[in-house]
CSV table of C-alpha atoms in Angstrom, one decimal:
chain,number,residue,atom,x,y,z
A,1,MET,CA,5.6,58.3,75.4
A,2,ARG,CA,2.5,60.6,75.3
A,3,SER,CA,-0.6,58.7,76.3
A,4,VAL,CA,-3.7,58.6,74.2
A,5,THR,CA,-6.7,60.7,75.4
A,6,GLY,CA,-9.7,58.5,75.0
A,7,PRO,CA,-11.5,55.6,76.5
A,8,THR,CA,-8.3,53.7,76.5
A,9,THR,CA,-6.1,56.4,78.0
A,10,THR,CA,-3.7,55.3,80.6
A,11,ASP,CA,-3.7,58.6,82.3
A,12,GLY,CA,-5.0,58.7,85.8
A,13,ASP,CA,-8.0,60.9,86.8
A,14,ASP,CA,-5.7,63.5,88.4
A,15,ALA,CA,-3.6,63.8,85.3
A,16,LEU,CA,-6.8,64.2,83.2
A,17,LEU,CA,-8.1,66.9,85.5
A,18,ALA,CA,-4.8,68.7,85.2
A,19,ARG,CA,-5.0,68.5,81.4
A,20,HIS,CA,-8.7,69.7,81.5
A,21,ARG,CA,-7.6,72.7,83.6
A,22,ALA,CA,-4.9,73.4,81.0
A,23,GLY,CA,-7.6,73.6,78.3
A,24,ASP,CA,-7.4,70.1,76.9
A,25,ALA,CA,-11.0,69.3,75.8
A,26,LEU,CA,-10.2,65.7,75.2
A,27,ALA,CA,-9.4,65.2,78.8
A,28,LEU,CA,-13.0,65.9,79.8
A,29,ASN,CA,-14.2,63.3,77.2
A,30,ALA,CA,-11.9,60.7,78.7
A,31,LEU,CA,-13.1,61.4,82.2
A,32,PHE,CA,-16.7,61.1,81.0
A,33,LEU,CA,-16.2,57.9,79.1
A,34,ARG,CA,-14.4,56.4,82.1
A,35,HIS,CA,-17.0,57.1,84.7
A,36,ARG,CA,-20.3,57.5,82.9
A,37,ASP,CA,-21.5,53.9,83.2
A,38,ALA,CA,-21.1,53.7,87.0
A,39,ALA,CA,-22.6,57.2,87.4
A,40,TYR,CA,-25.5,56.3,85.3
A,41,ARG,CA,-26.2,53.0,87.1
A,42,VAL,CA,-26.2,54.8,90.4
A,43,ALA,CA,-28.6,57.5,89.1
A,44,TYR,CA,-30.8,55.0,87.5
A,45,ARG,CA,-31.1,52.8,90.6
A,46,LEU,CA,-32.0,55.9,92.7
A,47,LEU,CA,-34.6,57.2,90.1
A,48,SER,CA,-35.8,54.2,88.2
A,49,HIS,CA,-36.2,56.3,85.1
A,50,LYS,CA,-33.8,56.4,82.2
A,51,GLU,CA,-34.3,60.0,81.1
A,52,ASP,CA,-34.1,61.3,84.7
A,53,ALA,CA,-31.0,59.3,85.3
A,54,LEU,CA,-29.3,60.7,82.2
A,55,ASP,CA,-30.3,64.2,83.3
A,56,ALA,CA,-28.8,63.5,86.8
A,57,VAL,CA,-25.6,62.3,85.2
A,58,GLN,CA,-25.3,65.4,83.1
A,59,ASP,CA,-26.2,67.7,86.0
A,60,GLY,CA,-23.9,65.9,88.3
A,61,PHE,CA,-21.0,65.9,85.9
A,62,VAL,CA,-21.4,69.6,85.3
A,63,LYS,CA,-21.5,70.4,89.0
A,64,ALA,CA,-18.6,68.1,89.8
A,65,MET,CA,-16.4,70.0,87.3
A,66,GLN,CA,-17.7,73.4,88.2
A,67,HIS,CA,-17.0,72.9,91.9
A,68,ILE,CA,-13.8,70.9,91.5
A,69,GLY,CA,-12.2,73.3,93.9
A,70,ARG,CA,-14.2,71.8,96.7
A,71,PHE,CA,-12.9,68.4,95.8
A,72,GLU,CA,-9.3,69.4,96.5
A,73,GLN,CA,-8.1,65.9,95.7
A,74,ARG,CA,-8.9,64.8,99.3
A,75,SER,CA,-10.3,61.7,97.8
A,76,SER,CA,-10.4,60.2,94.3
A,77,PHE,CA,-12.3,62.0,91.5
A,78,LYS,CA,-14.6,59.0,91.2
A,79,THR,CA,-15.8,59.3,94.8
A,80,TRP,CA,-16.3,63.1,94.3
A,81,LEU,CA,-18.2,62.5,91.1
A,82,MET,CA,-20.4,59.8,92.6
A,83,ARG,CA,-21.2,62.0,95.6
A,84,VAL,CA,-22.3,64.8,93.3
A,85,VAL,CA,-24.2,62.6,90.9
A,86,SER,CA,-26.1,60.8,93.7
A,87,ASN,CA,-26.9,64.1,95.2
A,88,ALA,CA,-28.3,65.3,91.8
A,89,ALA,CA,-30.3,62.1,91.5
A,90,LEU,CA,-31.8,62.4,94.9
A,91,ASP,CA,-32.7,66.0,94.1
A,92,PHE,CA,-34.4,65.0,90.9
A,93,GLY,CA,-36.3,62.3,92.8
A,94,ARG,CA,-37.5,64.8,95.5
A,95,ALA,CA,-38.6,67.3,92.9
A,96,ARG,CA,-40.5,64.6,91.0
A,97,ARG,CA,-42.3,63.5,94.2
A,98,ARG,CA,-43.2,67.1,95.0
A,99,ARG,CA,-44.6,67.6,91.5
A,100,ASP,CA,-46.6,64.4,91.8
A,101,GLN,CA,-47.9,65.4,95.2
A,102,LEU,CA,-49.0,68.8,94.1
A,103,LYS,CA,-50.8,67.4,91.1
A,104,ALA,CA,-52.5,64.8,93.2
A,105,ALA,CA,-53.5,67.4,95.7
A,106,ALA,CA,-54.9,69.6,92.9
A,107,GLY,CA,-56.8,66.7,91.5
A,108,GLY,CA,-55.2,67.2,88.2
A,109,GLN,CA,-54.0,64.6,85.8
A,110,LEU,CA,-50.4,63.7,85.7
A,111,ASP,CA,-48.5,64.7,82.5
A,112,PRO,CA,-47.9,62.0,79.9
A,113,GLU,CA,-44.7,60.2,80.7
A,114,PRO,CA,-41.8,61.6,78.7
A,115,PRO,CA,-39.8,59.3,76.4
A,116,GLY,CA,-38.1,56.6,78.4
A,117,HIS,CA,-40.8,56.5,81.1
A,118,GLU,CA,-43.5,54.6,79.2
A,119,PRO,CA,-44.8,51.5,80.9
A,120,GLN,CA,-43.7,49.3,78.0
A,121,VAL,CA,-40.1,50.5,78.5
A,122,MET,CA,-40.3,49.8,82.2
A,123,LEU,CA,-41.5,46.3,81.5
A,124,GLU,CA,-38.4,45.5,79.5
A,125,GLY,CA,-36.5,45.1,82.8
A,126,THR,CA,-36.7,41.9,84.8
A,127,GLU,CA,-39.3,41.4,87.4
A,128,LEU,CA,-36.6,41.2,90.1
A,129,ARG,CA,-35.1,44.5,89.1
A,130,GLU,CA,-38.5,46.2,89.2
A,131,ARG,CA,-39.2,44.7,92.6
A,132,LEU,CA,-35.8,45.8,93.9
A,133,ASP,CA,-36.3,49.3,92.6
A,134,GLY,CA,-39.6,49.4,94.4
A,135,ALA,CA,-38.2,48.1,97.6
A,136,LEU,CA,-35.3,50.5,97.4
A,137,GLN,CA,-37.7,53.4,97.4
A,138,ARG,CA,-38.9,52.3,100.8
A,139,LEU,CA,-35.5,52.4,102.4
A,140,PRO,CA,-34.4,55.5,104.3
A,141,GLU,CA,-32.6,57.8,101.9
A,142,GLN,CA,-29.1,57.4,103.3
A,143,GLN,CA,-29.4,53.6,103.5
A,144,ARG,CA,-30.6,53.6,99.9
A,145,ARG,CA,-27.7,55.9,98.7
A,146,THR,CA,-25.1,53.8,100.5
A,147,PHE,CA,-26.5,50.6,99.1
A,148,VAL,CA,-26.6,51.9,95.5
A,149,LEU,CA,-23.1,53.5,95.6
A,150,HIS,CA,-21.7,50.1,96.7
A,151,MET,CA,-23.7,47.9,94.5
A,152,ASP,CA,-24.1,49.9,91.3
A,153,GLY,CA,-21.3,52.4,91.7
A,154,GLY,CA,-18.8,49.5,92.2
A,155,MET,CA,-17.3,51.4,95.2
A,156,SER,CA,-15.5,49.8,98.1
A,157,TYR,CA,-16.5,50.6,101.7
A,158,ARG,CA,-13.6,53.0,101.9
A,159,GLU,CA,-14.7,54.8,98.7
A,160,VAL,CA,-18.4,55.0,99.9
A,161,ALA,CA,-17.2,56.4,103.2
A,162,GLU,CA,-15.2,59.1,101.5
A,163,ALA,CA,-18.0,60.0,99.1
A,164,LEU,CA,-20.5,60.4,101.9
A,165,GLU,CA,-18.1,61.7,104.5
A,166,ILE,CA,-19.0,59.0,107.0
A,167,SER,CA,-17.0,56.2,108.7
A,168,VAL,CA,-16.4,52.8,107.2
A,169,GLY,CA,-18.3,51.3,110.1
A,170,THR,CA,-21.3,53.4,109.2
A,171,VAL,CA,-21.1,52.2,105.7
A,172,MET,CA,-21.0,48.6,107.0
A,173,SER,CA,-23.9,49.2,109.3
A,174,ARG,CA,-26.1,50.9,106.7
A,175,LEU,CA,-25.5,48.1,104.2
A,176,PHE,CA,-26.3,45.4,106.7
A,177,TYR,CA,-29.6,46.9,107.7
A,178,ALA,CA,-30.5,47.9,104.2
A,179,ARG,CA,-30.1,44.3,103.0
A,180,GLN,CA,-32.1,43.0,105.9
A,181,LYS,CA,-35.0,45.3,105.0
A,182,LEU,CA,-34.6,44.5,101.3
A,183,LYS,CA,-34.6,40.8,102.0
A,184,ALA,CA,-37.8,41.1,103.9
A,185,LEU,CA,-39.4,43.3,101.2
A,186,LEU,CA,-38.3,41.0,98.4
A,187,ALA,CA,-39.3,37.8,100.3
A,188,ASP,CA,-37.8,34.8,98.5
A,189,ARG,CA,-37.1,36.5,95.2
A,190,VAL,CA,-33.4,37.1,95.9
A,191,PRO,CA,-31.2,34.3,94.3
A,192,THR,CA,-28.3,33.1,96.3
B,1,MET,CA,-5.8,33.7,128.3
B,2,THR,CA,-9.4,33.2,127.0
B,3,PRO,CA,-9.7,33.8,123.2
B,4,PRO,CA,-12.4,36.2,122.1
B,5,ARG,CA,-15.8,34.6,121.6
B,6,GLU,CA,-16.8,34.7,117.9
B,7,ASP,CA,-20.5,35.1,118.8
B,8,ASP,CA,-19.7,38.4,120.4
B,9,LEU,CA,-19.0,39.9,117.0
B,10,PRO,CA,-21.4,42.5,115.8
B,11,PRO,CA,-23.8,41.2,113.1
B,12,GLU,CA,-22.9,44.2,110.9
B,13,LEU,CA,-19.6,42.4,110.2
B,14,LEU,CA,-21.6,39.9,108.2
B,15,ALA,CA,-22.2,42.5,105.5
B,16,ALA,CA,-18.5,43.3,105.2
B,17,TYR,CA,-17.7,39.5,105.2
B,18,ALA,CA,-20.1,38.9,102.4
B,19,ASP,CA,-18.5,41.8,100.4
B,20,GLY,CA,-15.0,40.6,101.1
B,21,GLU,CA,-14.2,43.8,102.9
B,22,LEU,CA,-12.8,42.4,106.1
B,23,PRO,CA,-9.1,42.0,106.9
B,24,PRO,CA,-8.0,38.3,106.9
B,25,ASP,CA,-7.8,37.9,110.7
B,26,LEU,CA,-11.3,39.3,111.2
B,27,ALA,CA,-12.6,37.3,108.2
B,28,GLU,CA,-11.3,34.1,109.8
B,29,ARG,CA,-13.1,34.9,113.0
B,30,VAL,CA,-16.4,35.6,111.2
B,31,ALA,CA,-15.9,32.3,109.2
B,32,ARG,CA,-15.6,30.4,112.5
B,33,TRP,CA,-18.7,32.2,113.8
B,34,LEU,CA,-20.7,31.2,110.8
B,35,ALA,CA,-19.6,27.6,111.0
B,36,ALA,CA,-20.7,27.4,114.6
B,37,ASP,CA,-23.9,29.5,114.6
B,38,PRO,CA,-26.8,28.6,112.3
B,39,GLU,CA,-28.6,31.9,112.9
B,40,ALA,CA,-25.5,33.8,112.0
B,41,LEU,CA,-25.1,31.6,108.9
B,42,ARG,CA,-28.7,32.5,107.9
B,43,MET,CA,-28.1,36.2,108.2
B,44,GLY,CA,-24.8,35.9,106.4
B,45,ASP,CA,-26.5,34.2,103.5
B,46,GLU,CA,-29.0,37.0,103.3
B,47,GLN,CA,-26.2,39.5,103.2
B,48,ALA,CA,-24.4,37.6,100.4
B,49,GLY,CA,-27.6,37.3,98.5
B,50,LEU,CA,-27.8,41.1,98.0
B,51,SER,CA,-24.0,41.6,97.6
B,52,PRO,CA,-22.3,42.7,94.4
B,53,THR,CA,-20.3,39.4,94.8
B,54,ASN,CA,-23.5,37.6,93.8
B,55,GLU,CA,-23.0,37.5,90.0
B,56,PHE,CA,-26.3,36.0,89.3
B,57,LEU,CA,-28.0,38.9,91.1
B,58,MET,CA,-25.9,41.5,89.3
B,59,ASP,CA,-26.9,40.0,86.0
B,60,GLU,CA,-30.6,40.0,86.9
B,61,LEU,CA,-30.4,43.6,88.1
B,62,ALA,CA,-28.5,45.0,85.2
B,63,VAL,CA,-30.0,48.4,84.3
B,64,PRO,CA,-31.0,49.4,80.7
B,65,MET,CA,-28.0,51.5,79.5
B,66,PRO,CA,-28.4,54.5,77.3
B,67,THR,CA,-27.9,54.3,73.5
B,68,PRO,CA,-24.8,55.8,71.9
B,69,ARG,CA,-27.0,58.7,70.7
B,70,GLU,CA,-28.3,59.3,74.2
B,71,TRP,CA,-24.7,59.3,75.6
B,72,ALA,CA,-23.7,61.7,72.9
B,73,ALA,CA,-26.5,64.1,73.8
B,74,CYS,CA,-25.6,63.9,77.5
B,75,GLN,CA,-21.9,64.6,76.7
B,76,ALA,CA,-22.8,67.5,74.5
B,77,GLY,CA,-25.0,68.9,77.3
B,78,ILE,CA,-22.1,68.7,79.7
B,79,ARG,CA,-19.8,70.4,77.3
B,80,GLY,CA,-22.4,73.1,76.6
B,81,GLU,CA,-23.0,73.8,80.3
B,82,LEU,CA,-19.3,74.0,81.1
B,83,ALA,CA,-18.7,76.3,78.2
B,84,LYS,CA,-21.2,78.9,79.5
B,85,PRO,CA,-19.7,81.8,81.5
B,86,ARG,CA,-20.6,81.3,85.1
B,87,ARG,CA,-22.5,84.0,87.0
B,88,ASP,CA,-21.2,84.5,90.4
B,89,TYR,CA,-24.4,85.5,92.2
B,90,TRP,CA,-22.8,85.2,95.6
B,91,GLY,CA,-20.2,87.7,94.6
B,92,VAL,CA,-22.9,90.2,93.8
B,93,VAL,CA,-24.6,89.5,97.2
B,94,TYR,CA,-21.3,89.9,99.0
B,95,VAL,CA,-20.6,93.2,97.3
B,96,ALA,CA,-24.1,94.5,97.8
B,97,ALA,CA,-24.1,93.5,101.5
B,98,GLY,CA,-20.7,95.1,102.0
B,99,LEU,CA,-22.0,98.3,100.4
B,100,ALA,CA,-25.1,98.2,102.6
B,101,VAL,CA,-23.1,97.8,105.8
B,102,ALA,CA,-20.8,100.5,104.7
B,103,GLY,CA,-23.8,102.8,104.0
B,104,VAL,CA,-25.1,102.1,107.5
B,105,LEU,CA,-21.8,102.9,109.1
B,106,ALA,CA,-21.4,106.0,107.1
B,107,THR,CA,-24.9,107.1,108.0
B,108,VAL,CA,-24.2,106.4,111.7
B,109,TRP,CA,-21.0,108.4,111.6
B,110,LEU,CA,-22.6,111.4,109.8
B,111,GLY,CA,-25.6,111.4,112.0
B,112,ALA,CA,-23.6,111.2,115.1
B,113,LEU,CA,-22.2,114.6,114.2
B,114,ASN,CA,-25.8,115.9,114.3
B,115,HIS,CA,-26.9,114.0,117.4
B,116,ARG,CA,-30.1,113.0,115.7
B,117,PHE,CA,-31.2,109.4,115.5
B,118,ALA,CA,-33.9,107.4,113.8
B,119,PRO,CA,-34.6,103.7,113.6
B,120,LEU,CA,-32.9,102.0,110.7
B,121,ALA,CA,-33.1,98.2,111.2
B,122,LEU,CA,-36.2,96.5,112.5
B,123,VAL,CA,-37.1,93.0,113.4
B,124,LEU,CA,-40.0,92.1,111.2
B,125,PRO,CA,-41.8,88.9,110.4
B,126,THR,CA,-41.5,88.1,106.7
B,127,GLU,CA,-44.3,86.9,104.6
B,128,GLU,CA,-42.4,83.8,103.4
B,129,SER,CA,-41.2,82.6,106.7
B,130,ASP,CA,-42.3,82.1,110.2
B,131,GLU,CA,-39.0,83.4,111.4
B,132,GLU,CA,-38.4,87.0,112.2
B,133,MET,CA,-35.6,88.6,110.2
B,134,LEU,CA,-33.5,91.5,111.1
B,135,VAL,CA,-34.1,93.7,108.1
B,136,LEU,CA,-31.1,95.9,107.3
B,137,ALA,CA,-32.5,97.9,104.5
B,138,SER,CA,-35.0,97.9,101.7
B,139,PRO,CA,-33.8,98.0,98.1
B,140,GLY,CA,-34.6,101.7,98.0
B,141,ASP,CA,-32.2,102.4,100.8
B,142,VAL,CA,-29.2,101.1,98.9
B,143,GLU,CA,-27.3,103.0,96.4
B,144,ILE,CA,-24.6,101.1,94.5
B,145,LEU,CA,-21.5,103.2,94.4
B,146,SER,CA,-19.1,100.8,92.8
B,147,MET,CA,-19.0,97.1,91.8
B,148,HIS,CA,-16.5,94.7,90.5
B,149,GLU,CA,-16.4,94.6,86.8
B,150,GLU,CA,-17.2,90.9,86.6
B,151,ALA,CA,-20.4,91.4,88.6
B,152,SER,CA,-21.6,94.5,86.9
B,153,SER,CA,-22.8,92.7,83.8
B,154,LEU,CA,-25.6,91.2,85.9
B,155,LEU,CA,-27.2,94.5,86.6
B,156,LEU,CA,-29.5,96.8,84.7
B,157,VAL,CA,-28.1,100.2,85.0
B,158,GLY,CA,-29.1,101.9,88.2
B,159,ASP,CA,-31.1,98.9,89.5
B,160,VAL,CA,-30.5,97.1,92.8
B,161,PRO,CA,-29.9,93.4,92.0
B,162,TRP,CA,-32.6,92.1,94.3
B,163,ASP,CA,-36.2,92.7,95.1
B,164,GLU,CA,-36.2,91.8,98.7
B,165,ASP,CA,-35.0,93.5,101.8
B,166,VAL,CA,-31.5,93.2,102.9
B,167,VAL,CA,-31.6,90.8,105.8
B,168,LEU,CA,-28.8,90.7,108.3
B,169,ALA,CA,-29.8,87.8,110.4
B,170,LYS,CA,-32.7,85.7,111.6
B,171,ALA,CA,-34.1,86.8,114.9
B,172,HIS,CA,-33.2,83.5,116.6
B,173,GLU,CA,-29.6,84.0,115.7
B,174,LEU,CA,-29.4,87.1,117.8
B,175,GLU,CA,-29.0,87.6,121.4
B,176,TYR,CA,-31.0,90.6,122.7
B,177,ILE,CA,-29.2,92.6,125.4
B,178,GLY,CA,-30.5,95.6,127.1
B,179,VAL,CA,-29.3,98.9,125.7
B,180,GLY,CA,-30.1,101.9,127.9
B,181,SER,CA,-30.3,105.6,127.0
B,182,ASP,CA,-27.2,107.6,126.9
B,183,ALA,CA,-26.5,110.5,129.1
B,184,ASP,CA,-28.6,112.8,127.0
B,185,GLY,CA,-31.5,110.3,126.6
B,186,ARG,CA,-30.9,109.8,122.9
B,187,PHE,CA,-30.8,106.0,122.9
B,188,PRO,CA,-34.1,104.5,124.0
B,189,ALA,CA,-33.9,101.1,125.6
B,190,VAL,CA,-34.2,98.2,123.1
B,191,PRO,CA,-37.4,96.2,123.6
B,192,THR,CA,-36.7,92.6,124.3
B,193,ASP,CA,-39.8,91.4,122.4
B,194,PRO,CA,-38.4,90.8,118.9
B,195,THR,CA,-41.8,90.0,117.5
B,196,ALA,CA,-43.2,93.5,118.0
B,197,ASP,CA,-43.7,95.0,114.6
B,198,ASP,CA,-41.8,98.2,115.3
B,199,ALA,CA,-39.2,96.9,117.7
B,200,PRO,CA,-36.1,99.0,117.1
B,201,LEU,CA,-32.9,97.1,117.4
B,202,LEU,CA,-30.3,99.3,115.7
B,203,TRP,CA,-30.5,103.0,115.7
B,204,ALA,CA,-28.8,105.2,113.2
B,205,PRO,CA,-28.7,108.9,112.8
B,206,ALA,CA,-31.5,110.4,110.8
B,207,PRO,CA,-30.5,112.5,107.8
B,208,PRO,CA,-30.1,116.1,108.6
């Protein structure tokens, strides 16, 4: 029986990629619908901005598909996509910091926040989320990325290791020390 | 035989234990360690507090998700980007670099017939970088004789597809070795100071 291409498709990622290469436009939709939430959560946690996170998801998805040859199915499509999306998010974050530094150095005013960045939108989140987002920005980049891929990307240690091309032991170590630092930064705000 | 001491386990295992990522035998050892060591238990609780297995934490930290309209715009953007024909800039660079090298070799070969030589490639500091570059040729030195059809659409007719010198290598990537003059004295020794403005490194025949 032919499977349905859509959010409920039973086709695996590899089968969808093969259909995408064969020109089936619906296969790309199915891949997007399957992975967009996790990709967005990762990008959002790395950037703390809704619009930037969406841009990172779009940019990451495009790059993941354009450079699918580098993926070569050595890991799952999900780990490949998360690697590219988190890269894109970190690039967006670096570019934003550079812009802010340049404007600050020039003594100029920062541009008005684009839609999705306004303070009232940020305040919609919980206080704990805002504090965690702030604390995450103080972690070394690779610890932050590892933490976010595991927590928000829903990835196992093995999947994070494959996405970042590091060992499972390194994933474990980064998570342990990231959480120790976060716990110290968040004081007693983390519920157990 | 003495069984392994649980408190010899590395503390990083507490992260994997909290996440349920340990194999059963190792998880049992960590559980015994936690039962016997209050300090390990405290660290283990800290790890569990920031683990995705903490459902309360995950509820608290849920991120604001995009609206259906925002998702649709994102998806349309992806489709639009993937539908664009891709420009293979590296292909152009490879073709141009290959042509430049071929031009140098042809010039050397032709000039060798005349036994006349002139400096072609120089080690020059660039304006944008503190590193010295081995400049192979300037855009005016390159004439495009042929190009793959897919790359040709990137060019204006007759123009070289870049504004900068063709750089073969950075100075620190090179090993400078002495080159003496030939029997007729046509090859001056190569200076070993790569920062000199006019230090000749490669010599090619001058046009007749």
